[in-house]
Coordinates of C-alpha atoms in Angstrom, one line a residue:
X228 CA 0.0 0.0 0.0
X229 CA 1.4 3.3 -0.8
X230 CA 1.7 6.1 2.0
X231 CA 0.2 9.4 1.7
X232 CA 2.0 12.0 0.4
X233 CA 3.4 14.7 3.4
X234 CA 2.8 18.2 3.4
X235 CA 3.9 20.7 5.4
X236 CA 1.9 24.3 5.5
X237 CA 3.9 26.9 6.6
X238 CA 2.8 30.5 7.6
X239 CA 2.5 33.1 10.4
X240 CA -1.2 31.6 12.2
X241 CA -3.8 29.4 12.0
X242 CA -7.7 29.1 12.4
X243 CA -9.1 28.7 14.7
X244 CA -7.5 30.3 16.9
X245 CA -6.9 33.6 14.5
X246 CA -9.7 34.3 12.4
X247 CA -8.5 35.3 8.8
X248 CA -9.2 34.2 5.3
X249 CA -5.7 32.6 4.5
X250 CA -5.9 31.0 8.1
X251 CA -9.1 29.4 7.2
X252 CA -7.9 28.2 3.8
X253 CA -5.2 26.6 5.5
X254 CA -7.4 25.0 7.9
X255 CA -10.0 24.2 4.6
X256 CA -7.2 22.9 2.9
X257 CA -6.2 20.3 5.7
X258 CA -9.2 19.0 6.5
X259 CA -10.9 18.8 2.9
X260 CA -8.1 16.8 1.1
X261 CA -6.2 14.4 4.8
X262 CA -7.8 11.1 3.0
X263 CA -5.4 11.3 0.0
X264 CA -2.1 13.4 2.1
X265 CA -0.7 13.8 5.6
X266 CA -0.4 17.8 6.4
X267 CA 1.6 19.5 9.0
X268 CA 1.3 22.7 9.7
X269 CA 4.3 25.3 10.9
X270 CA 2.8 28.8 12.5
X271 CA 4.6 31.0 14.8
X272 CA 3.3 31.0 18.2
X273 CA 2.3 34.0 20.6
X274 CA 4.8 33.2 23.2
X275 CA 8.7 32.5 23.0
X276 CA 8.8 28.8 23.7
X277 CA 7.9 26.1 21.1
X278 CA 5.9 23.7 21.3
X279 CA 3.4 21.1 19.6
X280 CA -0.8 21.6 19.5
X281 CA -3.5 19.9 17.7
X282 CA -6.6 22.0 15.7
X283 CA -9.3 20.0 14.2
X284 CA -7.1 16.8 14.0
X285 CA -4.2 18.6 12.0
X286 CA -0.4 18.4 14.2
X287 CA 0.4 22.1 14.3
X288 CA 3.7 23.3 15.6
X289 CA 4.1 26.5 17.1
X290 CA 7.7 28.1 16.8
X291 CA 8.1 30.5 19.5
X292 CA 8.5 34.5 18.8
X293 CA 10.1 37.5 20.7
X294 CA 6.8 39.8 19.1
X295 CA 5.9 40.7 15.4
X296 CA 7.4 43.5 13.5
X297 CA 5.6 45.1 10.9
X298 CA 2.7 42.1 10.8
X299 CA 6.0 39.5 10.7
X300 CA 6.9 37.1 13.6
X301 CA 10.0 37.2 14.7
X302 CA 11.4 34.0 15.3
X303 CA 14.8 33.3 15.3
X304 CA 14.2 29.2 15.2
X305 CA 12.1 29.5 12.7
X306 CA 15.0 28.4 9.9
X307 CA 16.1 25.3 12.1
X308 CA 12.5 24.1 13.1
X309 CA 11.9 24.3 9.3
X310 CA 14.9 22.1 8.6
X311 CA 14.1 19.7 10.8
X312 CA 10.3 19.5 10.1
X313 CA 10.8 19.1 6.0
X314 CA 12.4 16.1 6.5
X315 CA 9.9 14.5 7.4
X316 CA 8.0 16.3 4.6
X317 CA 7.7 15.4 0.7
X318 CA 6.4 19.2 -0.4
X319 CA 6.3 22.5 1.4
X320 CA 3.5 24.7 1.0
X321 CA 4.3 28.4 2.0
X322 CA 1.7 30.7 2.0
X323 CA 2.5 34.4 1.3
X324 CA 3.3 37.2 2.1
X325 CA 5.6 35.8 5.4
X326 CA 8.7 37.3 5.6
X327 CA 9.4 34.7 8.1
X328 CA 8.5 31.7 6.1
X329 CA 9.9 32.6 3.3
X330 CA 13.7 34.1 4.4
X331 CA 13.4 31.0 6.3
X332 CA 13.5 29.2 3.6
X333 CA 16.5 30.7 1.6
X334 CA 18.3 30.1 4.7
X335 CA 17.3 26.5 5.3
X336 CA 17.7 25.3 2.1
X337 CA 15.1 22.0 3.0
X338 CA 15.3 19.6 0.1
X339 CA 11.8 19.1 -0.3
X340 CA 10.1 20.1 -3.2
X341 CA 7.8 23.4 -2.7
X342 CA 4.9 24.9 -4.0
X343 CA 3.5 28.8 -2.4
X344 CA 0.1 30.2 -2.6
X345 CA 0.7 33.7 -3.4
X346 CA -2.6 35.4 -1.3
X347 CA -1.0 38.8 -2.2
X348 CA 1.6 41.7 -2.5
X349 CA 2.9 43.2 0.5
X350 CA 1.5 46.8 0.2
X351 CA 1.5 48.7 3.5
X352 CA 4.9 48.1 4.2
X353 CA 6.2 50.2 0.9
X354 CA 9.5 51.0 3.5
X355 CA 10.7 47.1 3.9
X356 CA 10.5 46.6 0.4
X357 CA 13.5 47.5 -0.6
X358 CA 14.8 45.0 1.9
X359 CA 12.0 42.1 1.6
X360 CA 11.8 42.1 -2.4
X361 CA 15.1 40.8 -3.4
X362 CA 14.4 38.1 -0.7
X363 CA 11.3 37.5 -2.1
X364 CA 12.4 37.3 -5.7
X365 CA 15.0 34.6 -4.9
X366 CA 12.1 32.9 -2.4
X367 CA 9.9 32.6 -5.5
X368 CA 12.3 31.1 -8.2
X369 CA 13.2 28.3 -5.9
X370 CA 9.2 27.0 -6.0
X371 CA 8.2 23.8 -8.1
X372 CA 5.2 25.5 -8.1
X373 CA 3.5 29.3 -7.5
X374 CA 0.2 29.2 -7.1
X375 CA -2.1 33.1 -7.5
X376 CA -5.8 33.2 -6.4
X377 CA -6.4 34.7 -10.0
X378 CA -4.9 34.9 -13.4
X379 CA -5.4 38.6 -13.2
X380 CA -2.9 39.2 -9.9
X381 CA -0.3 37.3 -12.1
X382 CA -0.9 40.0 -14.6
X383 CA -0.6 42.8 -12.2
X384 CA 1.8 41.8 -10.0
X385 CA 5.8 42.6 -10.4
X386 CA 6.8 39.8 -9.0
X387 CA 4.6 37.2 -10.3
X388 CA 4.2 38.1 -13.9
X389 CA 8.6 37.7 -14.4
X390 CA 7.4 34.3 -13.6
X391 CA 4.3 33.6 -14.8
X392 CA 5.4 29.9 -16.3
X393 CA 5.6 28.7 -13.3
X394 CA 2.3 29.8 -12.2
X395 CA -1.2 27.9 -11.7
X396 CA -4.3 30.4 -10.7
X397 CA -6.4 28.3 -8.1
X398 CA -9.1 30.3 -7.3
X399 CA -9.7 30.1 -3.2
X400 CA -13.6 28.2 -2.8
X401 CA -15.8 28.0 0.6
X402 CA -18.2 25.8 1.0
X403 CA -21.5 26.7 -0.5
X404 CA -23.4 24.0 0.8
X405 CA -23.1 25.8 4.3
X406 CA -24.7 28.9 3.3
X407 CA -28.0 27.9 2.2
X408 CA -31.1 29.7 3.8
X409 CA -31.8 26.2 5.9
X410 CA -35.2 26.6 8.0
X411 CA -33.0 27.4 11.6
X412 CA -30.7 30.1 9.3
X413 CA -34.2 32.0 7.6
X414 CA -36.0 32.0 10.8
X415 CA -32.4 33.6 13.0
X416 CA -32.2 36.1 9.7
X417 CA -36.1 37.2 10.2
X418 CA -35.7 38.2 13.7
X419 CA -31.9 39.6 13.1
X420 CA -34.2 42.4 10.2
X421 CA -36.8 42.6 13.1
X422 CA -34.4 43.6 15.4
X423 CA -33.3 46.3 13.2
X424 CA -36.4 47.6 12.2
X425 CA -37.0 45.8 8.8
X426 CA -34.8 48.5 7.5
X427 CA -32.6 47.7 4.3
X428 CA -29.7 46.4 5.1
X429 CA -26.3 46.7 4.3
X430 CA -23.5 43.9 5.2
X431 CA -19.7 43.6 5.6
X432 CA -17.5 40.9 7.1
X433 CA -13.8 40.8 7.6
X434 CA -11.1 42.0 9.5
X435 CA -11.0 45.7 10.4
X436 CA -7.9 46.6 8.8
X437 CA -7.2 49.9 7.5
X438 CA -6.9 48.3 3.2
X439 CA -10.7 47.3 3.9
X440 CA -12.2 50.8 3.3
X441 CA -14.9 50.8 5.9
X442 CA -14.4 54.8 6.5
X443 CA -15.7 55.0 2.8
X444 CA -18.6 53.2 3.2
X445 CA -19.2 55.2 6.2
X446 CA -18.7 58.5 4.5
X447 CA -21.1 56.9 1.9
X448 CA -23.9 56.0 4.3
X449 CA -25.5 59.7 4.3
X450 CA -25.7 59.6 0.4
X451 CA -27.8 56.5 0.4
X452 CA -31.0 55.8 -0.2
X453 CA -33.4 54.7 1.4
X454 CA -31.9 56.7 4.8
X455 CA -32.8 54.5 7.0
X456 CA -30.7 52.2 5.9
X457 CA -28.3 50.5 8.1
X458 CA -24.5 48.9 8.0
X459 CA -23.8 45.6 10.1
X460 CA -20.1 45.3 10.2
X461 CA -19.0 42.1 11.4
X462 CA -15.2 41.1 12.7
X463 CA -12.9 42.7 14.5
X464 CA -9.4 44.3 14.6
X465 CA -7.2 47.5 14.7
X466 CA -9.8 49.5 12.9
X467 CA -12.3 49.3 15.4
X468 CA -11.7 52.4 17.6
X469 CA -11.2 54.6 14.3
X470 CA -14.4 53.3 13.1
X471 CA -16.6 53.7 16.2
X472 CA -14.7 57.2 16.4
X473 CA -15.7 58.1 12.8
X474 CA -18.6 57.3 12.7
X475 CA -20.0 59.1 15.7
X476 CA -18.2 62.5 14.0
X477 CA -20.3 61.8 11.0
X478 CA -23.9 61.5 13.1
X479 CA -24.7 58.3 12.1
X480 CA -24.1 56.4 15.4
X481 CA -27.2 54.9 15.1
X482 CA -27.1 53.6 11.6
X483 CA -23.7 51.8 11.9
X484 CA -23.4 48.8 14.0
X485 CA -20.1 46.8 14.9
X486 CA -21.3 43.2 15.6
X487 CA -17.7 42.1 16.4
X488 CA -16.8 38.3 16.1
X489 CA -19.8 35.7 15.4
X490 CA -19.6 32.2 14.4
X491 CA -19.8 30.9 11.1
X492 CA -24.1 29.9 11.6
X493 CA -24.3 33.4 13.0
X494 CA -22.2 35.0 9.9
X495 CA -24.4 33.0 7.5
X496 CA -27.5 34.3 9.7
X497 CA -26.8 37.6 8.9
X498 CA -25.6 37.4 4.9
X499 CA -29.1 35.9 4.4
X500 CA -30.7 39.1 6.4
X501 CA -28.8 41.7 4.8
X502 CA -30.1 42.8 1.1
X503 CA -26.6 44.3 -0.4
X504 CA -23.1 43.1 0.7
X505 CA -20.2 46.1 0.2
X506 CA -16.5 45.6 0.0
X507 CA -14.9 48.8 -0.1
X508 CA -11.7 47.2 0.4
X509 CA -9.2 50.2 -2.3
X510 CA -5.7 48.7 -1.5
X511 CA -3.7 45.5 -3.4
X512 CA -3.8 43.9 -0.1
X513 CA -7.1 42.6 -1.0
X514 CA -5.9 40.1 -3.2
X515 CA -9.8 38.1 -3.9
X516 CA -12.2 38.7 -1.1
X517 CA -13.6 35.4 0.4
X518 CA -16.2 37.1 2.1
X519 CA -17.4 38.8 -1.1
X520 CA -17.9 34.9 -2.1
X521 CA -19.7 34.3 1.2
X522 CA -22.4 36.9 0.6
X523 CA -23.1 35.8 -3.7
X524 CA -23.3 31.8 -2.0
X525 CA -26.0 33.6 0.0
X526 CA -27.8 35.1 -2.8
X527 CA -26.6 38.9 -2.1
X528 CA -25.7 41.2 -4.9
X529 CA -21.9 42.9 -4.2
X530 CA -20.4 46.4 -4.4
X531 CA -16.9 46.2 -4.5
X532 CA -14.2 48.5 -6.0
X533 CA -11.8 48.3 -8.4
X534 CA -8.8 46.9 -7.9
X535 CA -6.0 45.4 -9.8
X536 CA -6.3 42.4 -8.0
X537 CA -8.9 39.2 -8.4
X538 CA -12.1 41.1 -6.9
X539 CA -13.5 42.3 -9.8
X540 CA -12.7 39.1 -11.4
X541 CA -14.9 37.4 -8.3
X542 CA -17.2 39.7 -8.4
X543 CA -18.6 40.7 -11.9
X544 CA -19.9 44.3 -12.7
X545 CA -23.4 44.3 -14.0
X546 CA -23.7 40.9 -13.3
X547 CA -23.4 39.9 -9.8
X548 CA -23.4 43.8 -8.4
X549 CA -21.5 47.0 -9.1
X550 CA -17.8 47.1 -9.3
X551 CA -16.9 51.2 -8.6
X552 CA -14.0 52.9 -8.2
X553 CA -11.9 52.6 -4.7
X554 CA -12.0 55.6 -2.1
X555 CA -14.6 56.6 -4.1
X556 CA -17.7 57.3 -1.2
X557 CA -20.2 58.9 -3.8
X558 CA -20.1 55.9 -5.9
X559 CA -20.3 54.0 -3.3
X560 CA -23.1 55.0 -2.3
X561 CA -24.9 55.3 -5.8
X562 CA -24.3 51.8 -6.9
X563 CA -25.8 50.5 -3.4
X564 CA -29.1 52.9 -3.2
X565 CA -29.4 51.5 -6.8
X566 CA -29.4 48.0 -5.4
X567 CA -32.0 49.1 -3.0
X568 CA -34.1 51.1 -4.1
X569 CA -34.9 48.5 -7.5
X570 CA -35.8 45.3 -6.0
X571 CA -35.7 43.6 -9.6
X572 CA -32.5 44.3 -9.9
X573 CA -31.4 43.4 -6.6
X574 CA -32.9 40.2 -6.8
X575 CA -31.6 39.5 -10.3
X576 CA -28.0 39.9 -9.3
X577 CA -28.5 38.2 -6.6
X578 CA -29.2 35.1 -7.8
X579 CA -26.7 35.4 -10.6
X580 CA -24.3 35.9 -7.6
X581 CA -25.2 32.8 -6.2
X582 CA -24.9 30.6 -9.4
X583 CA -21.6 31.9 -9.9
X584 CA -20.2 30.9 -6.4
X585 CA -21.7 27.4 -6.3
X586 CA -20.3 27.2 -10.2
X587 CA -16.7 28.9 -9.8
X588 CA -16.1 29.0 -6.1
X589 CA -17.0 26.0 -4.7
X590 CA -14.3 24.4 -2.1
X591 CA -14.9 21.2 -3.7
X592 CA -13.3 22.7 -6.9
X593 CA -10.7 24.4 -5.2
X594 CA -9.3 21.1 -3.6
X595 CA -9.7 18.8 -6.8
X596 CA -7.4 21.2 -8.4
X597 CA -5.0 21.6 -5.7
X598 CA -4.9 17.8 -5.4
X599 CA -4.1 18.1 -8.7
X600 CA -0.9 20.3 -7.7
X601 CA 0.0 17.9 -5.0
X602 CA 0.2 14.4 -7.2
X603 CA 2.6 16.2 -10.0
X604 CA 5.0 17.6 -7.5
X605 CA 5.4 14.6 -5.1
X606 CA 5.8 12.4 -8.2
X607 CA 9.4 13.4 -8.5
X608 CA 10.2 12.4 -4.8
X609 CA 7.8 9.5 -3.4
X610 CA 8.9 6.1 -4.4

């Protein structure tokens, strides 16, 4: 009998604990496809000593880390723990940007074969590049295999597009199965519209980081119509205080609500009680947008802006909602009191929104091709 291929996932976190959408794909990732192959997972860990855990069933070792600078761990055993853990392991599978992960790996030289999902440019940091992109450069030509969310962040991005024959766009899926309207998820999203009036609603999920735009939507939210519509914004992060700060200077306290942190049924819940989904995300950072994804699987039309990244791709103007242009509050707000205000239409895109996440952006289709990946690369080093 043959043994399972052995990967090991390396990056900064995982889900749970950390709630992100690389940290869930990881976690997807492992789970969907440990009949065929073994995973390991390599994270850093929030203290300085090392040590082994267990999430869901998957071994996860922690490398411990003196604090994070500029969003990367520092972790000074990182190179060694890599060493010793590839081994053991037949590919690697980085996933970037991790300056940690990936320096680590020019340093450790492992001789297993590797493959990187490439989630997205490092754009805050403009300052480090001139530091991280040599690194990065070398980092990428030793993969077997890099692997972009979407053809069109090959095209755009400078470090991907030198070598693009080496790439594979694997779109990133969720399960859509999950967010159907089941009888226990229409009756929690009646009472969550009762409990704000019935009023049109607006949703947005994610992490409050300062790429996702939320102060644009806010500035928007006195230019749409109806006005009494509302925002739920649900997640947390470093944008919080700014938010609740902003939008108390722009008197709409009241119309703006930061749910924090729900579970997944209560995130479903909600997309299925909202009636127009907005990602005003306006920086490369937002390389695709799973939750945009979330919200079509639910049946919810999407404004989104336009990026050079894979958004617009997910996301298709006209067809599934209104692609505008980023920091861009007036549009903004036009292209959702359009979505409101014409029900038609709403429910139109809607539903095209849904077809094209259970037809594009499946999980299932995600992991066939990935398994896909997986059997080429470890052909060259399993017996």
């Amino acid at each position: 009998m043959e043994r399972k291929a052995r990967i090991l996932h390396v990056y900064k976190d995982i889900w749970p604990p950390v709630v992100g959408g690389i940290e869930k794909h990881i976690h997807d990732v492992c789970v969907g496809l440990r009949s065929e192959f073994d995973f390991t997972v390599m994270v850093a860990c929030d203290r300085v000593s090392c040590h082994w855990a267990e999430v869901d069933g998957i071994p996860v070792f922690k490398v411990g880390t003196f604090g994070r600078f500029a969003a990367a761990p520092l972790c000074p055993m990182f190179p060694f723990r890599l060493r010793r853990l590839a081994r053991d392991a037949d590919i690697i599978h980085y996933h970037l940007p991790n300056p940690t992960g990936e320096l680590s790996h020019l340093l450790a030289r492992p001789r297993a074969r590797a493959v990187a999902t490439y989630h997205s440019d490092i754009v805050r940091q403009q300052w480090a590049l001139a530091f991280y992109a040599p690194c990065l450069r070398a980092f990428l030509r030793r993969m077997d295999v890099i692997l972009p969310t979407t053809e069109r962040y090959i095209e755009t991005s400078a470090f991907l597009a030198p070598l693009r024959d080496r790439c594979k766009a694997i779109p990133l899926g969720i399960d859509t199965a999950a967010c159907r309207a089941t009888p226990e998820i229409a009756s929690a999203a009646r009472r969550i519209r009762a409990r704000y009036g019935n009023c049109p609603l607006i949703g947005f999920v994610g992490r409050l980081r300062a790429y996702k735009g939320l102060p644009y939507l806010i500035d928007a939210l006195t230019d749409i119509q109806p006005h009494e519509a509302q925002v739920l914004i649900i997640g947390d992060g470093p944008m919080r205080a700014p938010i609740e700060a902003l939008k108390k200077q722009r008197g709409v306290t009241g119309r703006v609500h930061l749910l924090g942190e729900l579970s997944d049924s209560e995130v479903i819940a909600h997309l299925h009680a909202i009636d127009v989904f907005c990602l005003p995300s306006h920086l490369r950072s937002e390389a695709y947008g799973l939750a945009q994804i979330e919200a079509m699987a639910c049946g919810k039309p999407v404004v989104s802006c336009n990026l050079d990244t894979g958004v617009p791709w997910v996301n298709q103007d006209g067809i599934t909602g209104f692609v505008v242009a980023p920091m861009a509050p007036q549009a903004l707000a036009q292209a959702l009191t359009r979505l409101l205000m014409d029900p038609q239409l709403k429910q139109r895109m809607g539903e095209d929104a849904r077809r094209r996440a259970t037809q594009m952006f499946d999980r299932a289709i995600m992991l066939r091709k990935l398994a896909r990946v997986y059997r080429d690369v470890a052909k060259s080093t399993m017996p």
